[in-house]
Amino acid sequence: MRCQTVNRTDRSLQTTMIVTLAGGTGAAKLVLGLAHVVPSEKLAVIVNTGDDIELFGLRICPDLDTVAYTLSGRVNPQTGWGIHGDTFNCLTTLADYGAETWFRLGDRDLATHLWRSQLLRQGLSLSEVTQRICRALSVTPRLIPMTDAYTPTEVVTDDAVLHLQEYFVRERCRPVVRAFRYSNMGAAQPSPGIEELIMAAEAVVICPSNPFISIGPILAVPGIRHFLRQTAARVIAVSPIVAGRALKGPTANMLRQMGHPVSARAVADLYCDFLDVFVLDRQDFNLIEDIEALGMKAVAANTLMNTLEDKVELARQLLESV
Ligand code: FO1
């Protein structure tokens, strides 16, 4: 059941798509787990591009790259973003010139941004460029930017309206958040194929990503929230909050500053108009009844994903809940 109940048909998991909605590092871990249990041609990842930024004339797509680097085994395991073993010679030289270098772009990572920007300038869409980059990196699940438009998320604070990366990286999430603005959405459409994928999916998995800056922008693309309400797929979300804390990043502070309790239930509530199943960590077992009162099934699992085995096991449990 959801806030509005939708009838569902049972189909075999072997023959239909699993579609995920993904942000950055937390999402990449779960997508890696899913990639171990779902054939790659049956796995599609719709990725947040609200944290994209243009720097030095280049288009940088952190979440697309984080997922692609993770699936291709290139990601820096310490940070969860960027490329393992990367160097920062270009950035050091830019600093010598007096350029702002608060956004740490590695040399190899820069090659991705150079290549993407060149292809965009040649007239390819971001979806097409992403497909080319994935092919070159041997990433076989389908990665799709949420939209081909440039829709940077803005963070409204008391003193300024900041680009998401200015807030997140330069200001280290210190300013109090008053609101989020998903800019340029009026002109945005879901990338080609997204409607068909969501409507034909067996399951849609909302990754354990920040609901405001990772999943929020995807849901703000005109049409996507509507597809999630309408689809016959089981829509399942994994909680990014465990025992009242975010495992990484500013999710807990953002919930508080936006007037929500810091709990898995608050995240379930944000999605209650389209969710069928909410997967929360087993430490939050006591919240199951409260979450089910929102009109969805709640399932407890180990959501911590510290090891590859954890990621694969969580992916298996998600598929079992379909
Ligand atoms: N995160 C940081 O905390 N500091 C950085 O300097 C930084 C640089 C960076 C460069 C490329 C890239 O793809 C990601 C990068 N990130 C950095 C991560 C990124 O800001 C966030 O993790 C995501 O945007 C949130 O999902």
CSV table of C-alpha atoms and ligand atoms in Angstrom, one decimal:
chain,number,residue,atom,x,y,z
A,1,MET,CA,0.0,0.0,0.0
A,2,ARG,CA,1.1,3.6,-0.5
A,3,CYS,CA,-0.6,6.8,0.5
A,4,GLN,CA,-2.6,6.1,-2.6
A,5,THR,CA,-2.9,2.4,-3.3
A,6,VAL,CA,-1.9,1.1,-6.7
A,7,ASN,CA,-2.6,-2.4,-8.1
A,8,ARG,CA,0.5,-4.4,-9.0
A,9,THR,CA,1.1,-7.3,-11.3
A,10,ASP,CA,3.6,-10.0,-10.6
A,11,ARG,CA,6.2,-10.6,-13.2
A,12,SER,CA,9.4,-12.5,-13.1
A,13,LEU,CA,12.5,-10.7,-11.8
A,14,GLN,CA,14.6,-12.5,-14.4
A,15,THR,CA,13.0,-10.8,-17.3
A,16,THR,CA,12.3,-7.3,-16.2
A,17,MET,CA,14.2,-4.2,-15.3
A,18,ILE,CA,15.4,-3.0,-11.9
A,19,VAL,CA,15.7,0.7,-12.0
A,20,THR,CA,17.5,2.7,-9.3
A,21,LEU,CA,17.4,6.4,-8.4
A,22,ALA,CA,20.9,7.3,-7.3
A,23,GLY,CA,23.0,10.1,-5.8
A,24,GLY,CA,26.7,9.8,-5.0
A,25,THR,CA,28.7,7.6,-2.7
A,26,GLY,CA,26.0,5.7,-0.7
A,27,ALA,CA,24.1,5.0,-3.8
A,28,ALA,CA,27.2,3.8,-5.7
A,29,LYS,CA,27.7,1.1,-3.0
A,30,LEU,CA,24.2,-0.2,-3.4
A,31,VAL,CA,24.4,-0.1,-7.2
A,32,LEU,CA,27.6,-2.1,-7.0
A,33,GLY,CA,25.8,-4.7,-4.9
A,34,LEU,CA,22.9,-4.8,-7.4
A,35,ALA,CA,25.3,-5.1,-10.3
A,36,HIS,CA,26.5,-8.4,-8.7
A,37,VAL,CA,23.0,-9.9,-8.5
A,38,VAL,CA,21.1,-8.4,-11.5
A,39,PRO,CA,22.3,-9.0,-15.1
A,40,SER,CA,23.7,-5.7,-16.4
A,41,GLU,CA,21.2,-5.4,-19.2
A,42,LYS,CA,18.4,-5.6,-16.6
A,43,LEU,CA,19.8,-2.8,-14.4
A,44,ALA,CA,19.4,0.9,-15.1
A,45,VAL,CA,20.6,3.7,-12.8
A,46,ILE,CA,18.9,7.2,-13.0
A,47,VAL,CA,21.5,9.5,-11.6
A,48,ASN,CA,21.2,12.9,-9.9
A,49,THR,CA,22.8,15.7,-11.8
A,50,GLY,CA,21.7,18.5,-9.5
A,51,ASP,CA,25.2,18.6,-8.1
A,52,ASP,CA,26.8,19.2,-11.5
A,53,ILE,CA,29.0,22.2,-11.7
A,54,GLU,CA,30.8,24.1,-14.4
A,55,LEU,CA,34.4,25.0,-13.5
A,56,PHE,CA,37.3,26.1,-15.7
A,57,GLY,CA,34.9,25.8,-18.7
A,58,LEU,CA,34.3,22.1,-17.9
A,59,ARG,CA,31.1,20.3,-17.0
A,60,ILE,CA,31.6,18.2,-13.9
A,61,CYS,CA,29.0,15.5,-13.0
A,62,PRO,CA,30.1,14.2,-9.6
A,63,ASP,CA,27.3,11.6,-9.1
A,64,LEU,CA,27.5,10.2,-12.6
A,65,ASP,CA,31.2,9.8,-12.2
A,66,THR,CA,31.0,8.4,-8.7
A,67,VAL,CA,28.7,5.6,-9.9
A,68,ALA,CA,30.7,5.0,-13.1
A,69,TYR,CA,34.1,4.9,-11.3
A,70,THR,CA,32.6,2.6,-8.6
A,71,LEU,CA,31.2,0.1,-11.1
A,72,SER,CA,34.4,0.1,-13.1
A,73,GLY,CA,36.6,-0.4,-10.0
A,74,ARG,CA,38.3,3.0,-10.5
A,75,VAL,CA,36.9,4.9,-7.5
A,76,ASN,CA,39.1,6.2,-4.7
A,77,PRO,CA,38.0,3.9,-1.8
A,78,GLN,CA,39.1,6.5,0.8
A,79,THR,CA,36.8,9.3,-0.4
A,80,GLY,CA,34.2,7.3,-2.3
A,81,TRP,CA,34.5,9.8,-5.2
A,82,GLY,CA,37.4,10.6,-7.6
A,83,ILE,CA,39.8,8.1,-9.1
A,84,HIS,CA,42.0,5.8,-7.0
A,85,GLY,CA,45.7,6.9,-7.1
A,86,ASP,CA,44.9,10.1,-8.8
A,87,THR,CA,47.4,13.0,-8.7
A,88,PHE,CA,46.6,16.8,-8.5
A,89,ASN,CA,49.3,18.4,-10.6
A,90,CYS,CA,46.9,20.4,-12.8
A,91,LEU,CA,45.1,21.7,-9.7
A,92,THR,CA,48.5,22.7,-8.1
A,93,THR,CA,49.4,24.6,-11.2
A,94,LEU,CA,46.0,26.3,-11.3
A,95,ALA,CA,46.6,27.4,-7.7
A,96,ASP,CA,49.9,28.9,-8.8
A,97,TYR,CA,47.9,31.0,-11.2
A,98,GLY,CA,45.7,32.2,-8.4
A,99,ALA,CA,42.6,30.1,-9.4
A,100,GLU,CA,40.2,28.9,-6.8
A,101,THR,CA,40.9,25.2,-6.2
A,102,TRP,CA,38.5,24.3,-3.3
A,103,PHE,CA,37.0,21.6,-5.6
A,104,ARG,CA,39.6,18.9,-5.7
A,105,LEU,CA,39.8,17.8,-9.3
A,106,GLY,CA,42.4,15.0,-9.9
A,107,ASP,CA,44.4,14.8,-13.1
A,108,ARG,CA,42.8,11.6,-14.4
A,109,ASP,CA,39.4,12.8,-13.3
A,110,LEU,CA,40.0,15.9,-15.3
A,111,ALA,CA,40.3,13.8,-18.4
A,112,THR,CA,36.7,12.7,-17.9
A,113,HIS,CA,35.5,16.3,-17.6
A,114,LEU,CA,37.6,17.4,-20.6
A,115,TRP,CA,36.2,14.6,-22.7
A,116,ARG,CA,32.6,15.1,-21.5
A,117,SER,CA,32.8,18.9,-22.2
A,118,GLN,CA,34.2,18.4,-25.6
A,119,LEU,CA,31.4,16.0,-26.6
A,120,LEU,CA,28.8,18.3,-25.2
A,121,ARG,CA,30.2,21.2,-27.2
A,122,GLN,CA,30.0,19.0,-30.3
A,123,GLY,CA,26.3,18.7,-29.7
A,124,LEU,CA,25.8,15.4,-28.0
A,125,SER,CA,23.4,15.3,-25.1
A,126,LEU,CA,24.5,14.4,-21.6
A,127,SER,CA,22.8,11.0,-21.9
A,128,GLU,CA,24.7,10.2,-25.1
A,129,VAL,CA,28.0,11.4,-23.5
A,130,THR,CA,27.3,9.3,-20.4
A,131,GLN,CA,26.7,6.2,-22.6
A,132,ARG,CA,30.0,6.8,-24.4
A,133,ILE,CA,32.0,7.3,-21.2
A,134,CYS,CA,30.4,4.2,-19.7
A,135,ARG,CA,31.2,2.1,-22.7
A,136,ALA,CA,34.8,3.3,-22.6
A,137,LEU,CA,35.0,2.4,-18.8
A,138,SER,CA,33.3,-1.0,-19.4
A,139,VAL,CA,30.4,0.0,-17.2
A,140,THR,CA,27.6,-2.3,-18.4
A,141,PRO,CA,24.5,-1.3,-16.4
A,142,ARG,CA,22.7,1.6,-18.1
A,143,LEU,CA,23.6,4.9,-16.4
A,144,ILE,CA,21.2,7.8,-17.3
A,145,PRO,CA,21.4,11.4,-16.1
A,146,MET,CA,18.1,12.4,-14.6
A,147,THR,CA,17.8,15.1,-17.3
A,148,ASP,CA,19.9,16.4,-20.2
A,149,ALA,CA,19.4,19.9,-19.0
A,150,TYR,CA,21.8,21.7,-16.7
A,151,THR,CA,19.8,22.1,-13.4
A,152,PRO,CA,22.2,22.9,-10.6
A,153,THR,CA,20.8,22.6,-7.1
A,154,GLU,CA,21.0,25.9,-5.1
A,155,VAL,CA,21.1,26.0,-1.3
A,156,VAL,CA,19.4,29.0,0.3
A,157,THR,CA,21.2,30.1,3.5
A,158,ASP,CA,20.8,33.2,5.6
A,159,ASP,CA,23.7,35.0,3.9
A,160,ALA,CA,23.7,33.7,0.3
A,161,VAL,CA,22.3,31.4,-2.3
A,162,LEU,CA,25.0,28.9,-2.9
A,163,HIS,CA,25.6,26.3,-5.6
A,164,LEU,CA,25.3,22.9,-4.0
A,165,GLN,CA,29.1,22.3,-4.3
A,166,GLU,CA,29.9,25.7,-2.8
A,167,TYR,CA,27.7,24.8,0.2
A,168,PHE,CA,29.0,21.2,0.4
A,169,VAL,CA,32.7,21.4,-0.4
A,170,ARG,CA,33.8,25.1,-0.1
A,171,GLU,CA,31.7,25.9,3.0
A,172,ARG,CA,31.8,22.3,4.4
A,173,CYS,CA,28.0,22.3,5.0
A,174,ARG,CA,28.4,24.9,7.8
A,175,PRO,CA,25.7,27.5,6.8
A,176,VAL,CA,22.2,26.8,8.1
A,177,VAL,CA,20.0,25.7,5.2
A,178,ARG,CA,16.7,27.5,4.8
A,179,ALA,CA,15.6,26.0,1.5
A,180,PHE,CA,16.7,24.1,-1.6
A,181,ARG,CA,16.1,25.4,-5.1
A,182,TYR,CA,16.2,22.9,-8.0
A,183,SER,CA,17.1,25.5,-10.7
A,184,ASN,CA,16.1,25.5,-14.3
A,185,MET,CA,13.6,22.7,-13.9
A,186,GLY,CA,11.0,24.5,-16.0
A,187,ALA,CA,13.1,23.8,-19.0
A,188,ALA,CA,14.0,20.3,-18.0
A,189,GLN,CA,12.6,17.0,-19.2
A,190,PRO,CA,13.5,13.5,-18.0
A,191,SER,CA,16.3,12.0,-20.1
A,192,PRO,CA,15.1,9.9,-23.0
A,193,GLY,CA,13.9,6.4,-21.9
A,194,ILE,CA,13.3,7.3,-18.2
A,195,GLU,CA,9.5,7.2,-18.4
A,196,GLU,CA,9.5,3.9,-20.2
A,197,LEU,CA,12.1,2.4,-17.8
A,198,ILE,CA,10.1,3.4,-14.7
A,199,MET,CA,6.8,2.4,-16.1
A,200,ALA,CA,8.0,-1.1,-17.3
A,201,ALA,CA,10.3,-1.8,-14.3
A,202,GLU,CA,9.7,-4.7,-11.9
A,203,ALA,CA,11.2,-2.7,-9.1
A,204,VAL,CA,12.4,0.9,-8.6
A,205,VAL,CA,15.0,1.2,-5.9
A,206,ILE,CA,15.6,4.6,-4.2
A,207,CYS,CA,19.2,4.4,-3.0
A,208,PRO,CA,20.2,5.4,0.5
A,209,SER,CA,21.0,8.9,-0.7
A,210,ASN,CA,20.3,12.4,0.7
A,211,PRO,CA,16.6,13.0,0.2
A,212,PHE,CA,17.1,16.8,-0.4
A,213,ILE,CA,20.2,17.1,-2.6
A,214,SER,CA,20.5,13.6,-4.2
A,215,ILE,CA,17.0,12.2,-4.6
A,216,GLY,CA,15.1,15.5,-4.3
A,217,PRO,CA,16.5,16.9,-7.6
A,218,ILE,CA,15.5,13.7,-9.5
A,219,LEU,CA,12.0,13.9,-8.1
A,220,ALA,CA,11.9,17.5,-9.1
A,221,VAL,CA,12.4,16.8,-12.8
A,222,PRO,CA,9.0,17.3,-14.3
A,223,GLY,CA,7.2,14.0,-14.6
A,224,ILE,CA,9.5,11.7,-12.6
A,225,ARG,CA,7.5,11.8,-9.3
A,226,HIS,CA,4.3,11.2,-11.4
A,227,PHE,CA,5.9,8.1,-13.0
A,228,LEU,CA,6.8,6.7,-9.6
A,229,ARG,CA,3.2,7.2,-8.4
A,230,GLN,CA,1.8,5.5,-11.6
A,231,THR,CA,4.2,2.7,-12.2
A,232,ALA,CA,3.2,-0.9,-11.4
A,233,ALA,CA,6.7,-1.5,-10.3
A,234,ARG,CA,7.4,-2.0,-6.6
A,235,VAL,CA,9.0,1.2,-5.4
A,236,ILE,CA,11.5,0.5,-2.6
A,237,ALA,CA,13.6,3.0,-0.7
A,238,VAL,CA,16.6,2.3,1.5
A,239,SER,CA,17.0,4.6,4.5
A,240,PRO,CA,20.1,6.9,4.5
A,241,ILE,CA,19.5,7.5,8.3
A,242,VAL,CA,20.5,4.8,10.8
A,243,ALA,CA,19.8,5.1,14.5
A,244,GLY,CA,19.1,8.8,14.1
A,245,ARG,CA,22.3,9.6,12.3
A,246,ALA,CA,23.4,9.9,8.7
A,247,LEU,CA,26.2,7.5,7.9
A,248,LYS,CA,28.0,10.1,5.8
A,249,GLY,CA,27.3,13.7,4.8
A,250,PRO,CA,24.9,16.3,5.9
A,251,THR,CA,21.6,14.4,5.7
A,252,ALA,CA,20.9,14.6,9.5
A,253,ASN,CA,21.6,18.3,9.7
A,254,MET,CA,19.5,19.0,6.6
A,255,LEU,CA,16.5,17.1,8.0
A,256,ARG,CA,16.8,19.1,11.3
A,257,GLN,CA,17.2,22.4,9.5
A,258,MET,CA,14.3,21.7,7.2
A,259,GLY,CA,12.1,21.0,10.3
A,260,HIS,CA,12.0,17.2,10.2
A,261,PRO,CA,12.9,14.8,12.9
A,262,VAL,CA,16.2,13.0,12.3
A,263,SER,CA,14.9,9.5,11.8
A,264,ALA,CA,14.4,6.9,9.1
A,265,ARG,CA,10.6,7.5,9.5
A,266,ALA,CA,11.1,11.2,8.4
A,267,VAL,CA,12.7,10.0,5.1
A,268,ALA,CA,9.9,7.4,4.5
A,269,ASP,CA,7.4,10.2,5.0
A,270,LEU,CA,9.1,12.4,2.3
A,271,TYR,CA,8.5,9.5,-0.2
A,272,CYS,CA,5.2,8.2,1.1
A,273,ASP,CA,3.1,9.2,-2.0
A,274,PHE,CA,4.9,6.7,-4.1
A,275,LEU,CA,6.7,4.2,-1.8
A,276,ASP,CA,5.6,0.5,-1.4
A,277,VAL,CA,8.5,-0.7,0.7
A,278,PHE,CA,10.9,1.1,3.1
A,279,VAL,CA,14.0,-0.7,4.1
A,280,LEU,CA,15.5,0.5,7.3
A,281,ASP,CA,18.5,-0.6,9.3
A,282,ARG,CA,18.0,-3.4,11.8
A,283,GLN,CA,19.1,-1.0,14.5
A,284,ASP,CA,15.9,0.9,13.8
A,285,PHE,CA,13.7,-2.2,14.1
A,286,ASN,CA,11.5,-0.4,16.6
A,287,LEU,CA,10.3,2.1,13.9
A,288,ILE,CA,8.7,-0.6,11.7
A,289,GLU,CA,5.2,-0.1,13.1
A,290,ASP,CA,5.4,3.8,12.8
A,291,ILE,CA,6.6,3.5,9.2
A,292,GLU,CA,3.9,1.0,8.2
A,293,ALA,CA,1.4,3.5,9.6
A,294,LEU,CA,2.4,5.7,6.7
A,295,GLY,CA,0.9,3.2,4.3
A,296,MET,CA,3.9,1.1,3.2
A,297,LYS,CA,5.6,-2.1,4.1
A,298,ALA,CA,8.7,-1.7,6.3
A,299,VAL,CA,11.6,-4.2,6.3
A,300,ALA,CA,14.7,-4.3,8.5
A,301,ALA,CA,18.1,-5.2,7.1
A,302,ASN,CA,21.8,-4.6,7.6
A,303,THR,CA,22.1,-1.4,5.5
A,304,LEU,CA,25.6,-0.4,6.5
A,305,MET,CA,27.4,-1.8,3.4
A,306,ASN,CA,30.9,-1.8,4.8
A,307,THR,CA,32.1,-4.8,2.7
A,308,LEU,CA,31.3,-6.0,-0.8
A,309,GLU,CA,29.5,-9.0,0.8
A,310,ASP,CA,27.3,-6.5,2.7
A,311,LYS,CA,26.4,-4.6,-0.5
A,312,VAL,CA,25.5,-7.8,-2.3
A,313,GLU,CA,23.5,-9.2,0.6
A,314,LEU,CA,21.5,-6.0,0.9
A,315,ALA,CA,20.9,-6.1,-2.9
A,316,ARG,CA,19.6,-9.7,-2.6
A,317,GLN,CA,17.3,-8.7,0.3
A,318,LEU,CA,15.9,-5.8,-1.7
A,319,LEU,CA,15.1,-8.1,-4.6
A,320,GLU,CA,13.5,-10.6,-2.2
A,321,SER,CA,11.2,-7.8,-1.0
A,322,VAL,CA,9.9,-7.2,-4.5
B,1,FO1,N1,33.9,16.2,-2.3
B,1,FO1,C1,34.6,16.9,-1.4
B,1,FO1,O1,34.2,16.8,-0.2
B,1,FO1,N2,35.6,17.7,-1.7
B,1,FO1,C2,36.1,17.8,-3.0
B,1,FO1,O2,37.0,18.6,-3.3
B,1,FO1,C3,35.4,17.1,-4.0
B,1,FO1,C4,35.8,17.1,-5.3
B,1,FO1,C5,35.2,16.3,-6.3
B,1,FO1,C6,35.6,16.2,-7.6
B,1,FO1,C7,35.0,15.4,-8.5
B,1,FO1,C8,33.9,14.6,-8.1
B,1,FO1,O3,33.3,13.8,-9.0
B,1,FO1,C9,33.4,14.7,-6.8
B,1,FO1,C10,34.1,15.5,-5.9
B,1,FO1,N3,33.6,15.5,-4.6
B,1,FO1,C11,34.3,16.3,-3.6
B,1,FO1,C12,32.4,14.8,-4.2
B,1,FO1,C13,31.1,15.6,-4.4
B,1,FO1,O4,31.2,16.9,-4.0
B,1,FO1,C14,30.0,15.0,-3.6
B,1,FO1,O5,30.2,13.8,-3.0
B,1,FO1,C15,28.7,14.8,-4.4
B,1,FO1,O6,28.5,15.9,-5.3
B,1,FO1,C16,27.5,14.6,-3.5
B,1,FO1,O7,26.9,13.5,-4.0
